[in-house]
Coordinates of C-alpha atoms in Angstrom, one line a residue:
X293 CA 0.0 0.0 0.0
X294 CA 1.4 3.4 -1.0
X295 CA 1.8 6.4 1.3
X296 CA -0.9 8.3 -0.6
X297 CA -3.2 5.3 -0.3
X298 CA -2.8 5.4 3.5
X299 CA -3.5 9.1 3.6
X300 CA -6.6 8.8 1.4
X301 CA -8.1 5.9 3.4
X302 CA -7.1 6.8 7.0
X303 CA -10.1 8.0 8.8
X304 CA -10.3 5.3 11.5
X305 CA -8.6 2.1 12.8
X306 CA -7.9 -0.5 11.8
X307 CA -6.9 1.0 8.4
X308 CA -8.2 -1.8 6.2
X309 CA -11.2 -2.8 8.4
X310 CA -12.5 0.2 10.3
X311 CA -14.9 -0.2 13.2
X312 CA -17.4 2.2 11.7
X313 CA -18.2 3.8 8.3
X314 CA -17.8 7.5 7.5
X315 CA -20.6 9.8 8.5
X316 CA -22.9 11.7 8.6
X317 CA -24.8 9.6 11.2
X318 CA -28.6 9.8 11.1
X319 CA -30.7 8.4 14.0
X320 CA -34.4 7.3 13.6
X321 CA -36.8 7.0 16.5
X322 CA -34.1 7.9 19.0
X323 CA -35.7 7.5 22.4
X324 CA -34.6 9.6 25.4
X325 CA -35.3 9.1 29.0
X326 CA -33.8 12.0 31.0
X327 CA -34.0 12.7 34.7
X328 CA -32.7 16.1 35.8
X329 CA -31.4 16.1 39.4
X330 CA -29.7 18.4 41.8
X331 CA -26.2 17.4 43.0
X332 CA -23.3 18.8 45.1
X333 CA -21.8 22.0 43.6
X334 CA -18.3 21.0 44.8
X335 CA -18.6 17.6 43.0
X336 CA -19.5 19.4 39.7
X337 CA -16.7 22.0 40.1
X338 CA -14.2 19.2 40.5
X339 CA -15.0 17.5 37.1
X340 CA -16.1 20.3 34.7
X341 CA -13.0 21.5 32.9
X342 CA -12.2 25.2 32.3
X343 CA -12.9 27.2 30.2
X344 CA -16.4 25.7 30.7
X345 CA -18.4 27.1 33.7
X346 CA -21.0 25.2 35.6
X347 CA -24.4 26.8 34.9
X348 CA -26.2 25.4 37.9
X349 CA -25.8 22.5 40.3
X350 CA -27.8 20.0 38.3
X351 CA -27.1 17.0 36.2
X352 CA -29.1 15.4 33.4
X353 CA -28.9 11.6 33.7
X354 CA -29.8 10.2 30.2
X355 CA -30.8 6.9 28.9
X356 CA -30.9 6.8 25.1
X357 CA -32.3 3.9 23.0
X358 CA -31.1 4.0 19.4
X359 CA -32.9 1.2 17.4
X360 CA -32.0 2.5 14.0
X361 CA -28.8 4.5 13.2
X362 CA -26.8 4.7 10.0
X363 CA -23.5 3.1 10.4
X364 CA -23.8 2.3 14.1
X365 CA -26.8 0.0 14.1
X366 CA -29.0 -0.8 17.1
X367 CA -27.8 0.1 20.6
X368 CA -28.5 1.7 24.0
X369 CA -26.5 4.3 25.8
X370 CA -26.6 6.1 29.2
X371 CA -24.6 8.8 30.9
X372 CA -24.4 12.2 32.6
X373 CA -24.7 15.6 30.9
X374 CA -24.0 18.8 32.8
X375 CA -25.5 22.2 31.9
X376 CA -22.6 24.7 31.3
X377 CA -21.7 28.1 29.9
X378 CA -18.9 28.7 27.3
X379 CA -18.1 32.3 26.7
X380 CA -21.5 33.2 28.1
X381 CA -23.5 30.8 25.9
X382 CA -25.5 28.0 27.5
X383 CA -24.7 24.5 26.4
X384 CA -24.1 20.9 27.8
X385 CA -21.0 19.1 28.8
X386 CA -20.9 15.3 28.4
X387 CA -19.2 13.9 31.5
X388 CA -19.8 10.1 31.2
X389 CA -21.3 7.6 28.7
X390 CA -21.8 3.8 28.8
X391 CA -23.1 1.7 25.9
X392 CA -23.2 -1.8 24.5
X393 CA -22.0 -1.5 20.9
X394 CA -18.4 -1.5 19.6
X395 CA -19.0 0.7 16.5
X396 CA -20.3 3.8 18.3
X397 CA -17.8 3.4 21.1
X398 CA -14.9 3.5 18.7
X399 CA -16.5 6.2 16.5
X400 CA -17.6 8.3 19.4
X401 CA -14.2 8.3 21.0
X402 CA -12.1 8.7 17.8
X403 CA -14.2 11.4 16.0
X404 CA -15.7 13.6 18.8
X405 CA -14.0 12.4 21.9
X406 CA -17.1 11.1 23.6
X407 CA -16.2 9.5 27.0
X408 CA -17.7 6.1 26.0
X409 CA -17.1 2.9 27.9
X410 CA -18.5 -0.6 27.4
X411 CA -21.4 -1.5 29.8
X412 CA -25.0 -2.8 29.7
X413 CA -27.7 -0.1 29.8
X414 CA -31.3 -0.8 29.2
X415 CA -34.6 1.1 28.6
X416 CA -37.9 -0.8 28.8
X417 CA -41.5 -0.4 29.7
X418 CA -42.7 -2.5 32.7
X419 CA -46.5 -2.3 32.9
X420 CA -47.1 1.4 33.7
X421 CA -43.5 2.3 34.4
X422 CA -40.6 3.4 32.1
X423 CA -37.4 1.8 33.5
X424 CA -33.8 2.6 32.8
X425 CA -30.9 0.6 34.2
X426 CA -27.1 0.4 33.9
X427 CA -25.1 -2.6 34.8
X428 CA -21.3 -2.7 34.6
X429 CA -20.6 -6.4 34.4
X430 CA -23.0 -7.9 36.9
X431 CA -23.1 -4.8 39.2
X432 CA -26.1 -2.4 39.1
X433 CA -24.8 1.2 38.9
X434 CA -27.9 3.2 38.0
X435 CA -31.6 2.7 38.2
X436 CA -34.3 5.1 37.0
X437 CA -38.1 4.9 36.9
X438 CA -40.8 7.2 35.6
X439 CA -44.5 7.0 35.3
X440 CA -45.2 6.0 31.6
X441 CA -46.6 8.9 29.5
X442 CA -48.5 10.6 32.3
X443 CA -48.5 14.1 30.8
X444 CA -47.7 15.6 27.5
X445 CA -44.9 18.2 27.2
X446 CA -44.8 21.1 24.8
X447 CA -42.5 20.1 22.0
X448 CA -40.9 23.5 21.6
X449 CA -39.8 23.4 25.2
X450 CA -37.9 20.2 24.5
X451 CA -36.6 21.1 21.1
X452 CA -34.8 24.3 22.1
X453 CA -32.4 22.7 24.5
X454 CA -31.6 20.0 21.9
X455 CA -30.4 22.8 19.6
X456 CA -27.9 24.2 22.1
X457 CA -24.2 23.4 21.7
X458 CA -22.7 20.3 23.2
X459 CA -19.1 20.1 24.6
X460 CA -16.7 17.1 25.1
X461 CA -13.1 16.8 26.2
X462 CA -11.3 14.9 23.6
X463 CA -8.0 13.3 24.6
X464 CA -5.7 11.2 22.3
X465 CA -2.3 10.2 23.7
X466 CA 1.0 10.3 22.0
X467 CA 3.0 7.1 21.6
X468 CA 5.0 8.0 24.8
X469 CA 1.8 8.3 26.8
X470 CA 1.7 12.1 26.9
X471 CA -1.3 13.9 25.4
X472 CA -1.0 14.4 21.6
X473 CA -4.6 15.9 21.3
X474 CA -6.3 17.5 24.2
X475 CA -9.1 19.8 23.1
X476 CA -12.6 20.9 23.9
X477 CA -14.9 19.8 21.1
X478 CA -18.2 21.5 20.2
X479 CA -20.9 19.9 18.2
X480 CA -24.7 20.2 17.6
X481 CA -27.6 17.9 16.9
X482 CA -29.0 18.7 13.5
X483 CA -32.1 18.2 11.4
X484 CA -34.2 17.3 14.4
X485 CA -37.7 16.0 14.0
X486 CA -39.3 15.7 17.5
X487 CA -42.2 13.3 17.5
X488 CA -43.6 13.1 21.0
X489 CA -42.6 14.2 24.6
X490 CA -43.9 13.2 28.0
X491 CA -43.3 13.7 31.7
X492 CA -44.3 12.1 34.9
X493 CA -43.2 11.2 38.5
X494 CA -39.6 9.9 38.5
X495 CA -36.9 8.4 40.8
X496 CA -33.2 7.9 40.3
X497 CA -30.6 5.8 42.2
X498 CA -26.9 5.9 41.5
X499 CA -24.6 3.3 43.2
X500 CA -20.8 3.4 43.7
X501 CA -18.5 1.4 41.5
X502 CA -14.8 1.5 41.0
X503 CA -14.8 1.9 37.2
X504 CA -18.3 3.2 36.6
X505 CA -18.4 6.4 38.7
X506 CA -21.9 7.8 38.0
X507 CA -22.4 8.0 41.8
X508 CA -19.6 10.6 41.9
X509 CA -22.3 13.1 41.2
X510 CA -24.8 12.1 43.9
X511 CA -28.6 12.6 43.6
X512 CA -29.8 15.2 46.1
X513 CA -33.2 15.9 44.6
X514 CA -35.0 14.9 41.4
X515 CA -36.1 18.0 39.6
X516 CA -37.9 16.7 36.5
X517 CA -38.1 13.9 34.0
X518 CA -38.6 13.7 30.2
X519 CA -39.4 10.8 27.8
X520 CA -39.3 11.7 24.1
X521 CA -38.6 10.4 20.6
X522 CA -36.9 12.1 17.7
X523 CA -35.1 11.7 14.4
X524 CA -31.9 13.6 14.2
X525 CA -28.4 13.8 12.7
X526 CA -25.3 13.8 15.0
X527 CA -23.3 16.7 13.6
X528 CA -19.5 16.5 13.3
X529 CA -17.5 18.8 15.7
X530 CA -15.2 21.8 15.8
X531 CA -12.5 22.7 18.2
X532 CA -13.7 25.2 20.8
X533 CA -10.5 25.3 22.9
X534 CA -7.1 23.7 22.4
X535 CA -5.4 22.8 25.7
X536 CA -2.1 22.1 24.0
X537 CA -1.9 25.5 22.3
X538 CA 0.9 27.7 23.7

């Protein structure tokens, strides 16, 4: 293989058998179950990197079911997203993500810098309750419940936060273990078609684990819950801040 062939084909690893295809990546009937909760301000301050600023002491614990996505297939994801400000603009910082599919783990980490790790999240309806759970191996790390479709939510109220910028800390090491890339990535969700949105009573439990640290941001009070479905495109990112720049 010639040098120019390597340059032309190198967008992911392995070179001749990548873990995911080139984008864009479109998601159909993406199902969200989000519980917003208050947490300790000190815990947030310890993990949100500058130049981001914590907007308020709350966390959005998200379960996302993705039954049909181009290139990534059928999978489920869960994690914590923190409301932040960047240069005065409100957005969201993705702190932790756990999912059950190799393709989006590799693609998410390599392209955007999503903090993805392999685990077993689930979303399902049990009678009159929407249930979300996260197991890391055999250990339960998160458990969420919500009354199933109790009250409709205004779609515009859900759509506007979805259009806000999202931020991730992308880290790729050099061959000697030092950081080769360390940057704050900014991206948006695009071409959103919101289909339905609901709320209801909700509860959330987070449990300590050595390698799945969702309980590091403890639940002090559940603020609200949302359950909605949408079609959308996951937009590629841009560099908002380069930590390696002199």
